[in-house]
Amino acid sequence: MKEATDVFNHWAHLGKDEGMERGHASAVNEMIDVAMERVLTDRVAFSAVDLGCGNGWVVRKLSQHPACVEAVGYDGAEHMIEKAKEVDLINAYHCAKFPDTKPDKTYQFVHSMEFLYYLKDPKNMLQSIHDDWLEKNGWAVIGIDHYAEHEESLGWPEALDVHMSTFSEEEWIQMWKDVGFQEIHAWRANAHDGKPGTLAILGKKS
Ligand SMILES: C[S@@+](CC[C@H](N)C(=O)[O-])C[C@H]1O[C@@H](n2cnc3c(N)ncnc32)[C@H](O)[C@@H]1O
């Protein structure tokens, strides 16, 4: 099977990152709105990091929030990061592979869309998000389109020739509990007209 980062590096060359941005925007907007209600409950400003940020569009979106003091993106596809840096000289973008990469600081808000299930051991990454990336009392929100109840998505690993870790909604939620997240909330973002929507999960590091 191909490496996910190689596939998405190629997608960036083909301009398919922009299609992903359009396709993910509604769910991500909803995820950020729901998360911000919690993030801004006990603070007036927040720092944010987007893991598997692609071309960095969510980093730029977060940086425009009036309460955001820092927004940073990480992705393992070199050309995604090159594209992010071409259009944005203000926010920081890092080309880095997970799960090996650990941050040199913690953040108050971790966002990730359509990244976690490309890893062989997503629970290990979720543990690292909780332990290494998040500040105490910080919040994470993660969006997943490939899950057992989304039948159409079960054909994606073969279609893309890329590894995807497949879990049910209940298994994903249990993972969040196991790694120590509190105040977990899970819902289907952007579910409409019979479409299953994005499995969105958020939680707090207490
Ligand atoms: C489906 S894309 C989503 C990109 C972006 N979050 C968005 O919504 O447009 C998945 C991203 O995860 C990155 N990725 C996948 N596996 C990775 C790994 N092991 N380390 C770092 N990045 C990875 C890919 O390079 C790709 O940009």
Short mmCIF file of N, CA and C in Angstrom, two decimals, residues 113-173:
data_model
loop_
_atom_site.label_atom_id
_atom_site.label_comp_id
_atom_site.label_asym_id
_atom_site.label_seq_id
_atom_site.Cartn_x
_atom_site.Cartn_y
_atom_site.Cartn_z
N MET A 113 -8.71 17.23 11.17
CA MET A 113 -9.80 16.80 10.28
C MET A 113 -9.27 15.77 9.29
N GLU A 114 -9.89 14.58 9.31
CA GLU A 114 -9.60 13.57 8.31
C GLU A 114 -8.11 13.20 8.25
N PHE A 115 -7.52 12.98 9.42
CA PHE A 115 -6.10 12.62 9.49
C PHE A 115 -5.86 11.34 10.30
N LEU A 116 -6.52 11.24 11.46
CA LEU A 116 -6.15 10.24 12.46
C LEU A 116 -6.19 8.79 11.95
N TYR A 117 -7.18 8.47 11.12
CA TYR A 117 -7.34 7.06 10.75
C TYR A 117 -6.33 6.60 9.69
N TYR A 118 -5.51 7.51 9.18
CA TYR A 118 -4.44 7.07 8.27
C TYR A 118 -3.31 6.39 9.04
N LEU A 119 -3.29 6.58 10.35
CA LEU A 119 -2.24 5.99 11.18
C LEU A 119 -2.59 4.54 11.51
N LYS A 120 -1.55 3.70 11.68
CA LYS A 120 -1.76 2.28 12.02
C LYS A 120 -2.29 2.17 13.45
N ASP A 121 -1.89 3.12 14.32
CA ASP A 121 -2.31 3.06 15.72
C ASP A 121 -2.85 4.43 16.14
N PRO A 122 -4.08 4.75 15.73
CA PRO A 122 -4.62 6.07 16.05
C PRO A 122 -4.75 6.34 17.55
N LYS A 123 -4.92 5.26 18.33
CA LYS A 123 -5.05 5.46 19.78
C LYS A 123 -3.76 6.02 20.38
N ASN A 124 -2.64 5.54 19.86
CA ASN A 124 -1.33 6.03 20.31
C ASN A 124 -1.19 7.54 20.01
N MET A 125 -1.69 7.96 18.84
CA MET A 125 -1.64 9.39 18.47
C MET A 125 -2.60 10.20 19.35
N LEU A 126 -3.77 9.61 19.62
CA LEU A 126 -4.75 10.31 20.47
C LEU A 126 -4.17 10.50 21.88
N GLN A 127 -3.43 9.46 22.34
CA GLN A 127 -2.77 9.57 23.65
C GLN A 127 -1.74 10.70 23.62
N SER A 128 -1.01 10.79 22.51
CA SER A 128 0.00 11.86 22.38
C SER A 128 -0.67 13.23 22.30
N ILE A 129 -1.81 13.31 21.62
CA ILE A 129 -2.54 14.60 21.56
C ILE A 129 -2.90 15.01 22.98
N HIS A 130 -3.40 14.04 23.74
CA HIS A 130 -3.79 14.33 25.13
C HIS A 130 -2.57 14.69 25.99
N ASP A 131 -1.53 13.88 25.91
CA ASP A 131 -0.40 14.04 26.85
C ASP A 131 0.59 15.12 26.41
N ASP A 132 0.89 15.18 25.08
CA ASP A 132 2.01 16.01 24.61
C ASP A 132 1.58 17.32 23.97
N TRP A 133 0.41 17.35 23.33
CA TRP A 133 0.04 18.51 22.51
C TRP A 133 -0.87 19.49 23.26
N LEU A 134 -1.65 18.95 24.20
CA LEU A 134 -2.65 19.80 24.85
C LEU A 134 -2.18 20.33 26.19
N GLU A 135 -2.48 21.59 26.43
CA GLU A 135 -2.25 22.18 27.75
C GLU A 135 -3.36 21.67 28.69
N LYS A 136 -3.10 21.69 29.98
CA LYS A 136 -4.14 21.33 30.95
C LYS A 136 -5.36 22.25 30.74
N ASN A 137 -6.53 21.69 30.78
CA ASN A 137 -7.79 22.41 30.51
C ASN A 137 -7.98 22.80 29.04
N GLY A 138 -7.13 22.24 28.19
CA GLY A 138 -7.28 22.48 26.75
C GLY A 138 -8.28 21.51 26.14
N TRP A 139 -8.70 21.83 24.91
CA TRP A 139 -9.73 21.04 24.22
C TRP A 139 -9.21 20.54 22.87
N ALA A 140 -9.65 19.33 22.50
CA ALA A 140 -9.34 18.81 21.16
C ALA A 140 -10.65 18.52 20.44
N VAL A 141 -10.67 18.75 19.14
CA VAL A 141 -11.81 18.32 18.32
C VAL A 141 -11.27 17.64 17.06
N ILE A 142 -11.84 16.48 16.76
CA ILE A 142 -11.33 15.67 15.65
C ILE A 142 -12.49 15.20 14.77
N GLY A 143 -12.32 15.32 13.46
CA GLY A 143 -13.35 14.90 12.51
C GLY A 143 -12.89 13.67 11.73
N ILE A 144 -13.81 12.71 11.59
CA ILE A 144 -13.49 11.43 10.93
C ILE A 144 -14.61 11.08 9.96
N ASP A 145 -14.25 10.88 8.69
CA ASP A 145 -15.26 10.48 7.70
C ASP A 145 -15.25 8.98 7.41
N HIS A 146 -14.12 8.32 7.74
CA HIS A 146 -14.02 6.87 7.52
C HIS A 146 -14.29 6.16 8.85
N TYR A 147 -15.52 5.65 9.01
CA TYR A 147 -15.88 4.91 10.22
C TYR A 147 -16.87 3.83 9.83
N ALA A 148 -16.99 2.80 10.69
CA ALA A 148 -17.72 1.57 10.30
C ALA A 148 -19.14 1.83 9.84
N GLU A 149 -19.82 2.80 10.49
CA GLU A 149 -21.23 3.05 10.15
C GLU A 149 -21.37 3.80 8.82
N HIS A 150 -20.29 4.39 8.32
CA HIS A 150 -20.33 5.09 7.03
C HIS A 150 -19.91 4.09 5.95
N GLU A 151 -20.91 3.35 5.47
CA GLU A 151 -20.63 2.19 4.61
C GLU A 151 -19.82 2.54 3.38
N GLU A 152 -20.16 3.65 2.74
CA GLU A 152 -19.47 4.02 1.50
C GLU A 152 -17.96 4.20 1.74
N SER A 153 -17.62 4.68 2.95
CA SER A 153 -16.21 4.96 3.25
C SER A 153 -15.38 3.69 3.41
N LEU A 154 -16.05 2.55 3.56
CA LEU A 154 -15.30 1.31 3.80
C LEU A 154 -14.54 0.86 2.55
N GLY A 155 -14.91 1.40 1.40
CA GLY A 155 -14.20 1.07 0.16
C GLY A 155 -13.01 1.99 -0.11
N TRP A 156 -12.83 3.02 0.69
CA TRP A 156 -11.77 4.00 0.42
C TRP A 156 -10.33 3.43 0.51
N PRO A 157 -10.02 2.54 1.51
CA PRO A 157 -8.64 2.04 1.57
C PRO A 157 -8.24 1.36 0.27
N GLU A 158 -9.15 0.56 -0.29
CA GLU A 158 -8.83 -0.16 -1.53
C GLU A 158 -8.77 0.83 -2.71
N ALA A 159 -9.71 1.75 -2.74
CA ALA A 159 -9.75 2.70 -3.86
C ALA A 159 -8.50 3.57 -3.90
N LEU A 160 -8.00 3.96 -2.72
CA LEU A 160 -6.82 4.83 -2.68
C LEU A 160 -5.52 4.05 -2.52
N ASP A 161 -5.66 2.75 -2.22
CA ASP A 161 -4.50 1.91 -1.93
C ASP A 161 -3.68 2.47 -0.77
N VAL A 162 -4.40 2.87 0.27
CA VAL A 162 -3.78 3.48 1.45
C VAL A 162 -4.37 2.82 2.69
N HIS A 163 -3.52 2.62 3.71
CA HIS A 163 -4.03 2.05 4.96
C HIS A 163 -4.98 3.03 5.66
N MET A 164 -6.13 2.53 6.13
CA MET A 164 -7.01 3.31 6.99
C MET A 164 -7.43 2.40 8.14
N SER A 165 -7.35 2.90 9.36
CA SER A 165 -7.78 2.14 10.53
C SER A 165 -9.28 2.33 10.70
N THR A 166 -10.01 1.21 10.70
CA THR A 166 -11.47 1.30 10.72
C THR A 166 -12.03 0.95 12.10
N PHE A 167 -12.81 1.86 12.65
CA PHE A 167 -13.46 1.64 13.95
C PHE A 167 -14.90 2.12 13.86
N SER A 168 -15.74 1.58 14.75
CA SER A 168 -17.12 2.06 14.85
C SER A 168 -17.13 3.35 15.68
N GLU A 169 -18.25 4.04 15.65
CA GLU A 169 -18.37 5.27 16.45
C GLU A 169 -18.10 4.97 17.92
N GLU A 170 -18.68 3.85 18.40
CA GLU A 170 -18.52 3.50 19.82
C GLU A 170 -17.04 3.24 20.15
N GLU A 171 -16.33 2.59 19.22
CA GLU A 171 -14.91 2.30 19.48
C GLU A 171 -14.07 3.59 19.50
N TRP A 172 -14.40 4.52 18.61
CA TRP A 172 -13.68 5.81 18.62
C TRP A 172 -13.91 6.53 19.95
N ILE A 173 -15.16 6.55 20.39
CA ILE A 173 -15.49 7.28 21.63
C ILE A 173 -14.78 6.61 22.83
#
